[in-house]
Coordinates of C-alpha atoms in Angstrom, one line a residue:
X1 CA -10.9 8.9 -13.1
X2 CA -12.1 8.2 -9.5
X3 CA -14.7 6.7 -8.0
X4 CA -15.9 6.6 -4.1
X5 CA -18.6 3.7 -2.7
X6 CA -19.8 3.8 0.2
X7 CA -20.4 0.7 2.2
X8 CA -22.4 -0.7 5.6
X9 CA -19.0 -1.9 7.4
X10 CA -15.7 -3.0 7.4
X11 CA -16.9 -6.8 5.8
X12 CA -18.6 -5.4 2.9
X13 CA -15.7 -3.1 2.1
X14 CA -13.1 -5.8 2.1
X15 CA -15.5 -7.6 0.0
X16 CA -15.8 -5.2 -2.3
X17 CA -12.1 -4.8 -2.2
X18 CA -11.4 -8.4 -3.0
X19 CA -13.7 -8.5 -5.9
X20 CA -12.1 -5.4 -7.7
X21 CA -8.7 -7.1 -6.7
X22 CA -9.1 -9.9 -7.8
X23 CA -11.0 -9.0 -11.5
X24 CA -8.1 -6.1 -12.1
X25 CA -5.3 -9.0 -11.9
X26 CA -7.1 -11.5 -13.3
X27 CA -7.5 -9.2 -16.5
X28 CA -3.7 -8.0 -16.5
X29 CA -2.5 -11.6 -15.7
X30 CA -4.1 -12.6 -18.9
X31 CA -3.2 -9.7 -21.1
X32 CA 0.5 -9.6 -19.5
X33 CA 1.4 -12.7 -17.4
X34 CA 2.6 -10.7 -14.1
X35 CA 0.7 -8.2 -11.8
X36 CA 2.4 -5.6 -9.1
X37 CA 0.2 -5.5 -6.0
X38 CA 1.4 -2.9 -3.1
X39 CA -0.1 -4.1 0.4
X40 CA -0.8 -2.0 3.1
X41 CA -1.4 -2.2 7.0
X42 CA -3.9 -1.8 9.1
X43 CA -7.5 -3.4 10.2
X44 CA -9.5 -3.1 7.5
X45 CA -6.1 -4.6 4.7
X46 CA -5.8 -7.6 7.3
X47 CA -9.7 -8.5 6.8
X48 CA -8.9 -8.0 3.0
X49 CA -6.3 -10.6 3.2
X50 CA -7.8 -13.3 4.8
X51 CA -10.5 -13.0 2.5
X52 CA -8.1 -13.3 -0.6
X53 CA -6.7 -16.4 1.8
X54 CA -10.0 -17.9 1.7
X55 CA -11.1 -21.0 -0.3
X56 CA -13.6 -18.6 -2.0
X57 CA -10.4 -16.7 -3.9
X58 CA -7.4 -18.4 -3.5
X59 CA -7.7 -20.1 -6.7
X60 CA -9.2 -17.0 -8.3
X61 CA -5.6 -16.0 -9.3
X62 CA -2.6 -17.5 -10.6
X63 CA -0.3 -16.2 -7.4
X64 CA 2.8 -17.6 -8.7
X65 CA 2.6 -14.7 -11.5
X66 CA 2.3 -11.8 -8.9
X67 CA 4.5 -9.7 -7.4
X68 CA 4.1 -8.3 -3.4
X69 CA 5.5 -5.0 -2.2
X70 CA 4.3 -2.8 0.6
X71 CA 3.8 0.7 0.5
X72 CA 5.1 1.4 4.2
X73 CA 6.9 -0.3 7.2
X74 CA 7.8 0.2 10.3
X75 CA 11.5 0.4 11.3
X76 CA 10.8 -3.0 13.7
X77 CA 11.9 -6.5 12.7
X78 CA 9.8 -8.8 10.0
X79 CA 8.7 -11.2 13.4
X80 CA 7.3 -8.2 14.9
X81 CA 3.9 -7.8 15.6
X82 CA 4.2 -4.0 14.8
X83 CA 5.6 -4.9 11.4
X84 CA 3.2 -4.7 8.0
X85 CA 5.3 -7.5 6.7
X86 CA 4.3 -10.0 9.3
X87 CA 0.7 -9.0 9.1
X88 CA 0.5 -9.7 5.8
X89 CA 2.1 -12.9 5.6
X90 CA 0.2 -14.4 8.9
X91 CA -3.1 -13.5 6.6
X92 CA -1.9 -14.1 3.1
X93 CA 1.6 -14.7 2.2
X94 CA 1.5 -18.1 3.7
X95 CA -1.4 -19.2 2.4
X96 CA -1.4 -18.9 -1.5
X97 CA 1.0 -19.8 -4.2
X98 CA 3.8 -16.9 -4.0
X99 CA 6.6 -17.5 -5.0
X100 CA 9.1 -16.2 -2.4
X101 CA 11.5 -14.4 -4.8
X102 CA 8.6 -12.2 -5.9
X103 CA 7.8 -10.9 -2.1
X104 CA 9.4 -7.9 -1.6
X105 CA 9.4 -6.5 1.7
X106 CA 10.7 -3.5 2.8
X107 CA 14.0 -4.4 5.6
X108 CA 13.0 -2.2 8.1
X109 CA 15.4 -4.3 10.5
X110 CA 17.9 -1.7 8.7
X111 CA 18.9 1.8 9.8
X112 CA 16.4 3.6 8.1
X113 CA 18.0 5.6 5.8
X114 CA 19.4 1.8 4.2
X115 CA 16.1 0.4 4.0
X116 CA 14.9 3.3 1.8
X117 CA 17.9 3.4 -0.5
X118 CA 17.4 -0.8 -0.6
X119 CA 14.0 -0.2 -1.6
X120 CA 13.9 2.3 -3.9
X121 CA 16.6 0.5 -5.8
X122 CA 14.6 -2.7 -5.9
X123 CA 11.5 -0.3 -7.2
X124 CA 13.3 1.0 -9.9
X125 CA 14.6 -2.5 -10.8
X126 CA 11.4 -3.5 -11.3
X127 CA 9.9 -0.7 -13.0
X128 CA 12.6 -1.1 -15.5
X129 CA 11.7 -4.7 -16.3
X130 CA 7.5 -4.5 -15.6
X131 CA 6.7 -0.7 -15.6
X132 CA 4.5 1.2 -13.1
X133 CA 2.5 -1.2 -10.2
X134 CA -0.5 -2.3 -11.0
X135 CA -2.8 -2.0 -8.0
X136 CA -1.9 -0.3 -4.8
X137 CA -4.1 -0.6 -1.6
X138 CA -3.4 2.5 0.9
X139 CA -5.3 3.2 4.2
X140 CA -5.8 6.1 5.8
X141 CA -5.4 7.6 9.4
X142 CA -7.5 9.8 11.5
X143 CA -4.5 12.7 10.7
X144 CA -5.4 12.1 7.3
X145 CA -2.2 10.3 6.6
X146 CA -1.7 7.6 4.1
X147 CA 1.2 4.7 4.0
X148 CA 3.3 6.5 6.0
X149 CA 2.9 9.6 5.0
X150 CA 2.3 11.9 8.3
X151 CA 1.4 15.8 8.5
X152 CA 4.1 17.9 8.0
X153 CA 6.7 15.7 7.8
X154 CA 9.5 15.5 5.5
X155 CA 8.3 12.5 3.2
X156 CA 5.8 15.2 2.1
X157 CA 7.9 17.6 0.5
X158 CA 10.1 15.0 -1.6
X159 CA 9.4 15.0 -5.4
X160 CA 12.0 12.9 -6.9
X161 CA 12.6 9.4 -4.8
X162 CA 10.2 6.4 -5.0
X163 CA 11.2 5.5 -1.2
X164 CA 12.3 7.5 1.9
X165 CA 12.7 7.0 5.8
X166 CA 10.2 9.5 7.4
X167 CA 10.8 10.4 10.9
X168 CA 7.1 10.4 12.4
X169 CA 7.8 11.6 15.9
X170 CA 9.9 10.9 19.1
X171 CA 6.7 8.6 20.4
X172 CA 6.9 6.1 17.1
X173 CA 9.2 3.7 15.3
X174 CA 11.0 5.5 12.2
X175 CA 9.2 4.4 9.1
X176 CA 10.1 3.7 5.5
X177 CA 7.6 4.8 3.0
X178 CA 6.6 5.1 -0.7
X179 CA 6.5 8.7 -1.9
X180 CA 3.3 10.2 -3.4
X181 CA 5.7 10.5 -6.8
X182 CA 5.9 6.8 -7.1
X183 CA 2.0 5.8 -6.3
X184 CA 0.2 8.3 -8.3
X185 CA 2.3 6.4 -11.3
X186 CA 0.2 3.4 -10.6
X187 CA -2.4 1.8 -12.8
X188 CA -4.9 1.8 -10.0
X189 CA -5.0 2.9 -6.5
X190 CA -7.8 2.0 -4.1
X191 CA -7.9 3.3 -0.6
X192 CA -10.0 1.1 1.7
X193 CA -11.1 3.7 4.9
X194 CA -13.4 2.4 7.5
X195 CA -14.7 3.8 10.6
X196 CA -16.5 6.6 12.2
X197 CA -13.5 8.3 13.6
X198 CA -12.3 9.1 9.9
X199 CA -15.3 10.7 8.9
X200 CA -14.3 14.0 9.4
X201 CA -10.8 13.6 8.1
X202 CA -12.6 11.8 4.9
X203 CA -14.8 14.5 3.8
X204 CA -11.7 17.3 4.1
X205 CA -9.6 15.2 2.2
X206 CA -12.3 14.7 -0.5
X207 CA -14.5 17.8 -0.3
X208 CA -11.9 20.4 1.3
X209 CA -9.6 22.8 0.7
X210 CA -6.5 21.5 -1.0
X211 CA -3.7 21.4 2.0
X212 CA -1.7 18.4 1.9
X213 CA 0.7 19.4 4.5
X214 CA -2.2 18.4 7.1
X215 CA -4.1 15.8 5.0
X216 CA -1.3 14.0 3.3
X217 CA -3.9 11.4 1.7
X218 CA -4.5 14.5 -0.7
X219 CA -0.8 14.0 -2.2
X220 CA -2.7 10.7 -4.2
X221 CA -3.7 12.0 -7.6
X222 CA -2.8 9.6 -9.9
X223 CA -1.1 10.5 -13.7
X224 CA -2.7 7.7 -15.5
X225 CA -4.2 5.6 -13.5
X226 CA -7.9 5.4 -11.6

């Protein structure tokens, strides 16, 4: 099942966003008790956050029941600005009820081939105990690239890990990414896009010929889920 809305702005998508968020734990909390929610980067997540941050829907949700992960990183220490770990937790870590043991960020102060094996173990770990995530927010680039999954690069092609390190280019930071195999097992996935720029790459990715290799967002088709 999918669903697109279309929205005036940035504000009114996070909005949106936090509304769906926030009803899709609230429901699992209370059939289940726990909730796996994947963070992403970028400007339109970080608006997201601060909302969820906000007096308005802090106490919407029992925090201490939820579980953080992120679907990419940067290969950059958790104090840099560069790093989706420190973006999240300058907008919402720090300012609701986590508990720290169920924060699980991706070490991308590792070599990069560490970080993924790290992470993938920890993924598996907790599918084990709590099955598939929940909710996972992804972005997407003007490239038509999602988490950290670029055009024709080498995270594409992989069909059995949950995490890899994906070489971007000699310009950028390595990065450490979920696969499209481990999202599309996800109860629900919600990409939040914003901006003219992406226009063009939206409608191919939506309405175009299927060519993943140079829209990567097409990889996302969940199993199961919405």
């Amino acid at each position: 099942m999918s669903e697109i809305l279309i929205l005036p702005d940035s504000l009114s998508v996070a909005v949106r966003a936090a509304h769906m968020l926030v009803k899709s734990a609230s429901e699992k909390l209370a059939r289940a008790g726990n909730f796996s929610l994947v963070l992403s980067g970028g400007s339109t997540p970080r608006i997201l956050y601060e909302l969820l941050a906000s007096s308005e829907y802090r106490d919407e949700l029992n925090w201490e029941a939820i579980h953080v992960f992120w679907g990419d990183e940067r290969c950059v220490p958790p104090d840099s600005s560069d790093s989706n770990y420190r973006m999240a937790k300058d907008t919402l870590l720090d300012h609701v009820g986590l508990i720290p043991s169920n924060i699980h960020r991706i070490k991308g102060e590792n070599l990069p081939q560490d970080a993924s094996i790290e992470y993938e173990t920890l993924l598996h770990q907790h599918y084990a105990e709590y099955g598939a995530f929940d909710l996972v927010l992804l972005g997407m680039g003007e490239d038509g690239h999602t988490a950290s999954l670029f055009p024709h690069s080498s995270a594409l092609k992989e069909h059995k890990r949950w995490a890899v390190s994906n070489e971007v280019d000699n310009k950028l930071p390595w990065r450490i990414t979920l696969t499209a195999e481990v999202i599309n097992m996800a109860g629900n996935i919600m990409f939040l896009v914003a901006g003219e720029t992406k226009a063009d790459s939206l409608y191919r990715v939506l309405r175009g010929n299927y060519d993943p290799d140079n829209l990567p967002a097409q990889l996302i088709n969940p199993t199961k889920g919405s």
